[in-house]
Short mmCIF file of C-alpha atoms in Angstrom, two decimals:
data_model
loop_
_atom_site.label_atom_id
_atom_site.label_comp_id
_atom_site.label_asym_id
_atom_site.label_seq_id
_atom_site.Cartn_x
_atom_site.Cartn_y
_atom_site.Cartn_z
CA MET A 1 0.00 0.00 0.00
CA SER A 2 1.27 3.44 -0.84
CA THR A 3 2.04 5.79 2.04
CA PHE A 4 2.80 9.49 2.24
CA TRP A 5 4.49 11.91 4.57
CA PRO A 6 2.11 13.94 6.81
CA GLY A 7 0.32 16.67 4.89
CA GLU A 8 1.59 15.55 1.51
CA THR A 9 -1.72 14.13 0.34
CA ASP A 10 -3.20 17.62 0.21
CA GLY A 11 -4.38 18.28 -3.33
CA LEU A 12 -3.74 14.70 -4.39
CA LYS A 13 -6.32 12.88 -6.43
CA GLU A 14 -6.52 9.10 -6.22
CA GLU A 15 -7.84 7.29 -9.26
CA TRP A 16 -8.35 3.70 -10.40
CA ARG A 17 -7.77 2.85 -14.03
CA LYS A 18 -8.78 -0.27 -15.93
CA PRO A 19 -6.08 -2.56 -17.29
CA SER A 20 -4.39 -2.14 -20.63
CA LEU A 21 -4.33 -5.78 -21.72
CA ASN A 22 -6.36 -8.95 -21.25
CA ARG A 23 -9.01 -8.93 -18.56
CA GLY A 24 -8.99 -8.20 -14.87
CA GLY A 25 -6.50 -5.95 -13.23
CA GLY A 26 -6.26 -2.27 -12.77
CA LEU A 27 -3.74 0.35 -11.75
CA ARG A 28 -3.92 2.61 -8.73
CA HIS A 29 -2.19 5.94 -8.94
CA TYR A 30 -1.83 9.22 -7.11
CA LEU A 31 -1.85 12.49 -8.97
CA SER A 32 -0.94 16.03 -8.02
CA ALA A 33 -1.86 18.35 -10.88
CA THR A 34 0.07 21.47 -9.99
CA CYS A 35 2.25 22.12 -13.01
CA ASN A 36 3.17 21.10 -16.49
CA THR A 37 6.00 18.58 -16.75
CA VAL A 38 5.30 14.94 -15.95
CA LEU A 39 7.64 12.78 -13.92
CA THR A 40 6.51 9.32 -12.91
CA SER A 41 7.66 7.23 -9.99
CA ILE A 42 7.37 3.43 -10.26
CA PRO A 43 7.53 1.78 -6.83
CA ARG A 44 6.48 -1.70 -5.81
CA GLU A 45 5.40 -1.96 -2.18
CA PHE A 46 7.56 0.74 -0.66
CA HIS A 47 7.02 4.44 0.05
CA CYS A 48 5.21 6.24 -2.74
CA ASP A 49 6.27 9.87 -2.35
CA PRO A 50 4.31 12.31 -4.56
CA HIS A 51 7.15 14.83 -4.44
CA LEU A 52 9.74 12.17 -5.35
CA ARG A 53 12.11 13.79 -2.86
CA THR A 54 14.90 14.16 -5.35
CA HIS A 55 15.68 17.60 -3.94
CA ASP A 56 18.03 17.92 -0.98
CA SER A 57 18.72 20.46 1.72
CA GLN A 58 21.28 22.24 -0.43
CA GLY A 59 18.80 22.83 -3.22
CA ALA A 60 19.67 20.15 -5.76
CA GLY A 61 16.63 19.49 -7.88
CA LYS A 62 14.69 22.36 -6.32
CA CYS A 63 13.62 23.58 -9.74
CA TYR A 64 11.37 20.53 -10.10
CA LEU A 65 9.17 21.48 -7.19
CA THR A 66 7.07 23.75 -9.37
CA LEU A 67 7.70 22.09 -12.69
CA PHE A 68 6.21 18.63 -12.62
CA VAL A 69 3.12 16.59 -12.01
CA PRO A 70 4.29 13.86 -9.62
CA LEU A 71 2.48 10.63 -10.37
CA CYS A 72 2.93 7.46 -8.31
CA LEU A 73 1.88 4.24 -10.01
CA LEU A 74 1.38 1.05 -8.04
CA GLN A 75 1.71 -2.19 -9.98
CA ARG A 76 -1.26 -4.53 -10.14
CA TYR A 77 -1.18 -7.30 -7.49
CA TYR A 78 0.67 -5.03 -5.03
CA GLY A 79 -0.80 -2.93 -2.24
CA ARG A 80 -4.50 -2.35 -2.90
CA SER A 81 -4.20 -3.00 -6.63
CA LEU A 82 -5.70 -6.49 -6.43
CA PRO A 83 -7.51 -7.15 -9.71
CA PHE A 84 -9.53 -10.08 -8.40
CA GLY A 85 -9.72 -9.06 -4.77
CA LYS A 86 -9.01 -11.90 -2.35
CA ASP A 87 -8.87 -14.31 -5.29
CA SER A 88 -6.04 -12.45 -7.02
CA PHE A 89 -3.42 -15.04 -6.04
CA ASN A 90 -5.41 -18.06 -7.06
CA ILE A 91 -4.48 -20.01 -10.16
CA PRO A 92 -5.12 -19.00 -12.95
CA GLN A 93 -5.97 -15.41 -11.89
CA VAL A 94 -2.41 -14.74 -10.78
CA GLY A 95 -1.25 -15.42 -14.34
CA LEU A 96 -1.85 -11.78 -15.31
CA LEU A 97 0.97 -10.74 -12.97
CA THR A 98 3.82 -10.10 -15.41
CA VAL A 99 6.37 -7.39 -15.99
CA GLU A 100 5.10 -6.95 -19.54
CA GLN A 101 1.56 -6.33 -18.28
CA ALA A 102 2.81 -3.81 -15.73
CA LEU A 103 4.73 -1.87 -18.38
CA ALA A 104 1.71 -1.81 -20.67
CA ASP A 105 -0.43 -0.57 -17.76
CA TYR A 106 2.00 2.25 -17.07
CA SER A 107 2.22 3.24 -20.72
CA VAL A 108 -1.54 3.40 -21.18
CA MET A 109 -1.91 5.30 -17.91
CA ILE A 110 0.76 7.87 -18.72
CA THR A 111 -0.52 8.44 -22.26
CA GLY A 112 -4.11 8.79 -21.07
CA LEU A 113 -3.24 11.19 -18.28
CA LYS A 114 -1.19 13.41 -20.56
CA GLN A 115 -4.22 13.72 -22.83
CA GLN A 116 -6.51 14.32 -19.87
CA LEU A 117 -4.24 17.07 -18.53
CA GLY A 118 -3.66 18.66 -21.92
CA ALA A 119 0.02 17.84 -21.53
CA THR A 120 0.71 15.78 -24.64
CA ASP A 121 3.84 17.81 -25.40
CA CYS A 122 5.29 17.34 -21.89
CA PRO A 123 8.25 14.98 -21.37
CA VAL A 124 7.91 12.04 -18.99
CA ILE A 125 10.75 10.75 -16.82
CA VAL A 126 10.33 7.51 -14.86
CA PHE A 127 11.88 6.95 -11.44
CA GLY A 128 12.15 3.73 -9.49
CA GLY A 129 14.14 2.00 -6.79
CA SER A 130 14.96 -1.72 -6.52
CA TYR A 131 12.40 -3.67 -8.60
CA GLY A 132 10.83 -0.30 -9.41
CA GLY A 133 14.21 0.71 -10.80
CA MET A 134 14.18 -2.37 -13.01
CA LEU A 135 10.74 -1.38 -14.29
CA SER A 136 12.03 2.12 -15.00
CA VAL A 137 14.81 0.69 -17.17
CA TYR A 138 12.38 -1.60 -18.96
CA MET A 139 9.97 1.29 -19.60
CA ARG A 140 12.71 3.22 -21.34
CA LEU A 141 13.76 0.15 -23.35
CA LYS A 142 10.24 -0.89 -24.38
CA TYR A 143 8.39 2.43 -24.55
CA PRO A 144 10.87 5.15 -25.54
CA ASN A 145 7.96 6.81 -27.32
CA VAL A 146 6.24 7.26 -23.94
CA VAL A 147 9.12 8.07 -21.57
CA ALA A 148 12.06 10.34 -22.33
CA GLY A 149 14.37 8.94 -19.67
CA ALA A 150 14.70 6.80 -16.56
CA LEU A 151 16.38 7.01 -13.18
CA ALA A 152 16.95 3.46 -11.97
CA ALA A 153 18.17 3.38 -8.38
CA SER A 154 19.54 0.11 -6.98
CA ALA A 155 18.17 -1.78 -9.98
CA PRO A 156 19.74 -5.26 -10.22
CA ILE A 157 18.89 -5.75 -13.89
CA LEU A 158 21.89 -8.05 -14.47
CA SER A 159 21.70 -10.44 -11.52
CA THR A 160 17.92 -10.85 -11.91
CA ALA A 161 18.52 -11.86 -15.53
CA GLY A 162 20.72 -14.72 -14.33
CA LEU A 163 23.96 -12.89 -15.15
CA GLY A 164 26.92 -12.83 -12.79
CA ASP A 165 27.94 -14.96 -9.82
CA SER A 166 25.21 -16.58 -7.73
CA ARG A 167 27.45 -16.14 -4.66
CA GLN A 168 27.81 -12.37 -5.09
CA PHE A 169 24.79 -11.17 -3.12
CA PHE A 170 25.52 -12.83 0.21
CA GLN A 171 29.21 -12.15 -0.24
CA ASP A 172 28.33 -8.45 -0.46
CA VAL A 173 26.05 -8.67 2.59
CA THR A 174 29.01 -10.12 4.48
CA ALA A 175 31.31 -7.38 3.18
CA ASP A 176 29.05 -4.72 4.71
CA PHE A 177 29.58 -6.19 8.16
CA GLU A 178 33.29 -6.78 7.60
CA ARG A 179 33.58 -3.13 6.62
CA VAL A 180 32.47 -2.14 10.11
CA ALA A 181 34.72 -4.68 11.85
CA PRO A 182 36.41 -7.81 10.44
CA GLU A 183 35.79 -9.60 13.72
CA CYS A 184 32.05 -9.00 13.29
CA SER A 185 31.72 -11.49 10.44
CA ASP A 186 33.94 -13.91 12.39
CA ALA A 187 31.50 -13.72 15.29
CA VAL A 188 28.55 -14.39 12.98
CA ARG A 189 30.32 -17.40 11.48
CA GLY A 190 31.14 -18.67 14.94
CA ALA A 191 27.53 -18.33 16.09
CA PHE A 192 26.21 -20.23 13.10
CA HIS A 193 28.81 -22.95 13.72
CA GLN A 194 27.60 -23.34 17.30
CA LEU A 195 23.99 -23.49 16.08
CA LYS A 196 24.97 -26.19 13.59
CA GLU A 197 26.57 -28.26 16.36
CA LEU A 198 23.40 -28.04 18.47
CA ALA A 199 21.31 -29.08 15.46
CA GLU A 200 23.55 -32.04 14.69
CA ARG A 201 23.06 -33.23 18.28
CA GLN A 202 19.33 -32.60 17.85
CA ASP A 203 19.40 -30.44 20.96
CA TYR A 204 16.17 -28.80 19.94
CA LYS A 205 15.27 -27.68 23.47
CA GLY A 206 18.63 -25.98 23.73
CA ILE A 207 18.09 -24.20 20.43
CA GLN A 208 14.64 -23.06 21.55
CA ALA A 209 16.09 -21.65 24.75
CA LYS A 210 19.03 -19.91 23.08
CA PHE A 211 16.86 -18.25 20.42
CA THR A 212 13.71 -17.73 22.51
CA LEU A 213 11.62 -19.64 19.97
CA CYS A 214 7.90 -20.03 20.58
CA LYS A 215 8.15 -23.75 19.80
CA PRO A 216 11.18 -26.04 19.78
CA PRO A 217 12.34 -27.06 16.32
CA SER A 218 11.74 -30.72 15.59
CA SER A 219 13.27 -31.41 12.18
CA ALA A 220 15.98 -30.49 9.72
CA GLN A 221 13.37 -28.35 7.92
CA ASP A 222 12.83 -26.28 11.08
CA ILE A 223 16.59 -25.71 11.37
CA HIS A 224 16.69 -24.68 7.70
CA GLN A 225 13.87 -22.22 8.41
CA LEU A 226 15.81 -20.81 11.37
CA TYR A 227 18.88 -20.36 9.17
CA GLY A 228 16.78 -18.51 6.63
CA LEU A 229 15.19 -16.27 9.24
CA LEU A 230 18.58 -15.32 10.68
CA ARG A 231 20.21 -14.76 7.28
CA ASN A 232 17.28 -12.59 6.25
CA ALA A 233 17.83 -10.31 9.25
CA PHE A 234 21.40 -9.57 8.15
CA THR A 235 20.22 -9.07 4.57
CA LEU A 236 17.67 -6.43 5.59
CA MET A 237 20.15 -4.58 7.79
CA ALA A 238 22.67 -4.45 4.95
CA MET A 239 20.06 -3.18 2.46
CA LEU A 240 18.67 -0.57 4.84
CA ASP A 241 21.97 0.65 6.28
CA TYR A 242 20.89 4.30 6.29
CA PRO A 243 22.51 6.94 8.53
CA TYR A 244 19.15 7.59 10.22
CA SER A 245 16.34 5.43 11.57
CA THR A 246 13.69 4.22 9.11
CA HIS A 247 10.24 2.74 9.40
CA PHE A 248 9.52 0.87 6.20
CA MET A 249 10.25 -2.81 5.76
CA GLY A 250 10.31 -2.80 9.56
CA ASN A 251 11.78 -0.40 12.10
CA MET A 252 15.51 0.07 11.74
CA PRO A 253 17.88 2.10 13.91
CA ALA A 254 20.34 4.48 12.33
CA ASN A 255 23.35 2.61 10.90
CA PRO A 256 21.85 -0.84 11.60
CA VAL A 257 24.96 -2.71 10.39
CA LYS A 258 27.07 -0.92 13.00
CA VAL A 259 24.43 -1.63 15.66
CA ALA A 260 24.37 -5.29 14.62
CA CYS A 261 28.13 -5.61 14.89
CA GLU A 262 28.14 -3.97 18.30
CA THR A 263 25.51 -6.52 19.37
CA MET A 264 27.41 -9.47 17.90
CA LEU A 265 30.56 -8.39 19.75
CA SER A 266 28.85 -7.49 23.04
CA GLY A 267 29.86 -10.63 24.94
CA SER A 268 31.14 -14.18 24.77
CA ASP A 269 27.73 -15.86 24.30
CA LEU A 270 27.64 -15.88 20.51
CA LEU A 271 24.23 -17.56 20.22
CA ALA A 272 22.64 -14.98 22.53
CA ASN A 273 24.33 -12.25 20.51
CA LEU A 274 23.00 -13.76 17.28
CA ARG A 275 19.48 -13.88 18.72
CA ASN A 276 19.68 -10.27 19.86
CA THR A 277 21.05 -9.17 16.50
CA ALA A 278 18.11 -10.81 14.74
CA GLY A 279 15.87 -9.01 17.24
CA ILE A 280 16.98 -5.67 15.76
CA VAL A 281 14.88 -6.65 12.75
CA TYR A 282 12.18 -8.90 14.16
CA ASN A 283 11.60 -7.37 17.59
CA SER A 284 12.60 -3.74 17.38
CA THR A 285 9.71 -2.72 19.64
CA GLY A 286 10.51 -5.36 22.24
CA VAL A 287 6.89 -6.51 22.21
CA LEU A 288 7.53 -10.11 21.15
CA THR A 289 8.13 -12.56 23.97
CA CYS A 290 9.25 -15.29 21.57
CA PHE A 291 10.12 -15.77 17.90
CA ASP A 292 7.73 -17.74 15.69
CA LEU A 293 9.86 -19.32 12.97
CA TYR A 294 7.15 -19.52 10.34
CA SER A 295 5.30 -16.23 10.86
CA LEU A 296 8.29 -13.86 10.95
CA TYR A 297 9.91 -15.16 7.78
CA LEU A 298 8.54 -16.95 4.72
CA GLU A 299 10.83 -19.03 2.54
CA CYS A 300 10.10 -18.37 -1.13
CA ALA A 301 11.64 -18.24 -4.60
CA ASP A 302 13.73 -15.22 -3.58
CA PRO A 303 16.52 -16.25 -1.16
CA THR A 304 16.90 -12.59 -0.16
CA GLY A 305 13.34 -12.61 1.20
CA CYS A 306 9.83 -11.96 -0.12
CA GLY A 307 8.45 -10.20 2.94
CA LEU A 308 5.01 -10.95 4.35
CA GLY A 309 1.36 -10.56 3.31
CA PHE A 310 -0.10 -10.27 -0.17
CA ASN A 311 2.97 -8.43 -1.46
CA SER A 312 5.07 -11.47 -0.60
CA LEU A 313 2.78 -13.65 -2.71
CA ALA A 314 3.11 -11.32 -5.68
CA TRP A 315 6.89 -11.22 -5.47
CA ASP A 316 7.14 -14.97 -4.96
CA TYR A 317 5.13 -15.54 -8.13
CA GLN A 318 7.29 -13.14 -10.11
CA ALA A 319 10.43 -14.80 -8.77
CA CYS A 320 8.97 -18.07 -10.05
CA THR A 321 8.20 -16.81 -13.54
CA GLU A 322 10.44 -14.00 -14.77
CA VAL A 323 12.73 -12.60 -12.06
CA ASN A 324 15.70 -14.94 -11.67
CA LEU A 325 17.02 -14.92 -8.09
CA CYS A 326 19.07 -18.10 -7.81
CA PHE A 327 21.42 -16.76 -5.13
CA GLU A 328 23.22 -18.91 -2.58
CA SER A 329 25.22 -18.68 0.62
CA ASN A 330 28.06 -21.17 1.18
CA ASN A 331 30.00 -20.21 4.35
CA VAL A 332 33.16 -19.80 2.26
CA THR A 333 32.69 -16.50 0.43
CA ASP A 334 30.14 -15.36 3.04
CA MET A 335 29.41 -15.74 6.77
CA PHE A 336 26.17 -17.71 6.45
CA PRO A 337 25.32 -21.43 6.51
CA PRO A 338 25.47 -23.22 3.15
CA MET A 339 22.03 -22.71 1.59
CA PRO A 340 22.07 -23.43 -2.15
CA PHE A 341 19.23 -22.35 -4.42
CA THR A 342 19.87 -23.69 -7.90
CA ASP A 343 17.84 -23.52 -11.09
CA ARG A 344 16.60 -27.01 -10.28
CA ASP A 345 15.62 -26.01 -6.73
CA ARG A 346 13.70 -23.08 -8.16
CA GLU A 347 11.96 -25.25 -10.71
CA ILE A 348 10.84 -27.79 -8.09
CA TYR A 349 9.58 -25.11 -5.70
CA CYS A 350 7.75 -23.10 -8.35
CA SER A 351 6.11 -26.11 -9.92
CA LYS A 352 4.75 -27.17 -6.55
CA ARG A 353 3.77 -23.70 -5.31
CA TRP A 354 2.41 -22.01 -8.43
CA ALA A 355 2.22 -24.77 -11.06
CA VAL A 356 4.63 -22.84 -13.30
CA VAL A 357 7.98 -23.60 -14.90
CA PRO A 358 10.48 -20.71 -14.52
CA ARG A 359 12.04 -19.11 -17.58
CA PRO A 360 15.60 -18.52 -16.32
CA ASP A 361 16.80 -16.70 -19.43
CA TRP A 362 13.69 -14.70 -20.24
CA PHE A 363 14.97 -11.32 -19.03
CA LYS A 364 18.06 -11.70 -21.21
CA THR A 365 15.80 -12.01 -24.25
CA GLN A 366 12.98 -9.67 -23.34
CA PHE A 367 14.95 -6.89 -21.65
CA TRP A 368 18.35 -7.14 -23.37
CA GLY A 369 20.43 -8.62 -20.53
CA ASP A 370 23.78 -6.81 -20.49
CA ASP A 371 23.61 -5.76 -24.16
CA LEU A 372 22.32 -2.25 -23.51
CA SER A 373 24.61 -0.24 -25.76
CA THR A 374 21.84 0.90 -28.13
CA ALA A 375 19.63 2.22 -25.31
CA SER A 376 19.75 5.83 -24.12
CA ASN A 377 18.78 8.23 -21.35
CA ILE A 378 19.05 5.95 -18.32
CA ILE A 379 20.76 6.75 -15.02
CA PHE A 380 21.89 3.69 -13.05
CA SER A 381 22.51 4.74 -9.45
CA ASN A 382 23.93 2.36 -6.86
CA GLY A 383 25.30 2.64 -3.34
CA ASP A 384 28.43 0.82 -2.26
CA LEU A 385 26.69 -0.32 0.95
CA ASP A 386 23.88 -2.00 -0.97
CA PRO A 387 24.29 -5.75 -1.54
CA TRP A 388 22.17 -5.38 -4.68
CA ALA A 389 24.58 -2.91 -6.26
CA ASN A 390 26.87 -5.39 -8.00
CA GLY A 391 23.87 -6.97 -9.66
CA GLY A 392 23.31 -3.72 -11.53
CA VAL A 393 25.20 -1.43 -13.89
CA ARG A 394 28.21 0.09 -12.11
CA LYS A 395 30.02 1.68 -15.08
CA SER A 396 28.70 4.16 -17.61
CA LEU A 397 28.02 2.51 -20.95
CA SER A 398 27.73 5.68 -23.04
CA SER A 399 27.19 9.42 -22.68
CA SER A 400 23.50 8.80 -22.00
CA LEU A 401 23.73 5.49 -20.11
CA ILE A 402 25.22 6.90 -16.95
CA ALA A 403 26.33 5.12 -13.79
CA VAL A 404 26.17 7.15 -10.57
CA ASN A 405 27.93 5.40 -7.71
CA ILE A 406 27.35 6.52 -4.11
CA PRO A 407 30.15 5.38 -1.78
CA GLU A 408 28.11 5.82 1.41
CA GLY A 409 24.75 4.80 -0.04
CA ALA A 410 22.53 1.88 0.94
CA HIS A 411 19.49 0.66 -1.03
CA HIS A 412 18.20 3.50 -3.27
CA LEU A 413 19.23 6.15 -0.72
CA ASP A 414 19.20 8.80 -3.45
CA LEU A 415 15.43 8.41 -3.91
CA ARG A 416 14.69 8.84 -0.21
CA GLY A 417 13.81 12.16 1.34
CA SER A 418 16.62 14.54 2.14
CA HIS A 419 17.86 14.27 5.72
CA ASP A 420 20.35 16.14 7.87
CA ALA A 421 22.34 12.90 8.22
CA ASP A 422 22.68 12.40 4.46
CA PRO A 423 26.31 11.82 3.44
CA VAL A 424 27.87 14.25 1.00
CA SER A 425 28.05 11.52 -1.63
CA VAL A 426 24.27 11.18 -1.89
CA ILE A 427 23.73 14.95 -1.95
CA THR A 428 26.20 15.12 -4.83
CA ALA A 429 24.53 12.18 -6.58
CA ARG A 430 21.09 13.81 -6.37
CA LYS A 431 22.43 17.01 -7.89
CA THR A 432 24.09 15.05 -10.70
CA GLU A 433 20.85 13.19 -11.37
CA ALA A 434 18.82 16.41 -11.35
CA ASP A 435 21.21 18.08 -13.81
CA ILE A 436 21.11 15.11 -16.19
CA ILE A 437 17.32 14.90 -16.07
CA ALA A 438 17.03 18.64 -16.72
CA GLN A 439 19.09 18.14 -19.89
CA TRP A 440 16.86 15.26 -21.01
CA VAL A 441 13.71 17.30 -20.44
CA LYS A 442 15.15 20.21 -22.41
CA MET A 443 16.17 17.93 -25.28
CA GLU A 444 12.78 16.22 -25.36
CA ARG A 445 10.93 19.53 -25.37
CA ARG A 446 13.06 20.68 -28.25
CA SER A 447 12.33 17.45 -30.14
CA LEU A 448 8.59 17.68 -29.45
CA LYS A 449 8.45 21.27 -30.71
CA LYS A 450 10.16 20.27 -33.95
CA SER A 451 7.60 17.53 -34.56
CA LEU A 452 4.63 19.89 -34.18
#
């Protein structure tokens, strides 16, 4: 569900549009008609900010505040955009959940709104972070007649196409913690080793006591679930390693990786430290009296985590059909227990869960893979603290396919609201992005005037 900062819904109009293809579906969007240039933000389930927050406290991007119509589009099957209501995730209704359908929805919506607003000669720039960043890239590749450019923040378009090393993601999660203190990752490894020894002895009561579990584990599957829950906590802290506290995807303290390492190194009881570190993610309020293995974390076709609720179902289905996320941990290049997830593992899971056969190479065909040289007007921004970064484009490919790297940035930090704790690198990145986009808008306006 889309959320806004206090007071920012004033003057916003919420509308529901019918789908562009097939039957069923629909697209929810938020519109603020205050000016005459259209910029579109494409999120998935995260914050949908009608002002896009690309400006910062030093004024970068300030010119856009009175120059654009901010439009937030929420993909069908996410948030409240459930085309078949409570039946949306039944088979075959869920079959309309595809990237191609989402892009067509966005294109029809943008084109229709431009006509409705009398803004057919106004350029459109798409913004997105994470999966939304991927969609932004794909919009520019597939509908360059509709959008003049794209800002893709933390968009892992290469790793999700099955390109690169399947070990990279969890290796990069580990690197975030090693960056704070090398002994931190050693402590995590040591804790997992102790947990493994307890599991091999089938000391399930001991494991329950050490991790304050609501029920004692009773099988190898329960131990596997515990491994996944713990690994997921470190993954989220690495992704959301912002210099200030945040309250989406859970409640995180400022600099959660640093807080986690301080917790892991707080005493000699490594298992207690591991439990308390996981509690930063799963029990930030301190309300829980015990951890329920199967309600706090859901194993799915994305080893980095699908989240909870309907959004988790949508992402699980997409990870079973188009988005290739065959990542693994191995306890050699990373600090986590060996947990492989191969193409075959994915195929077995997805066939059983959704009655589908994954297409592991589909994104390479449909969305060009790493052969992007003939594309144009895309910014690929990535933060060095983000474990997704190396699954994206880190080097500029041409004068209009531009990589913006943010040394102190976590997951799409540049698209978040400006904050007093923002590092200089993200303030600089936002200004660079704003300058590039201003050039694209100017060029597109010039082109549109010539065609009239």
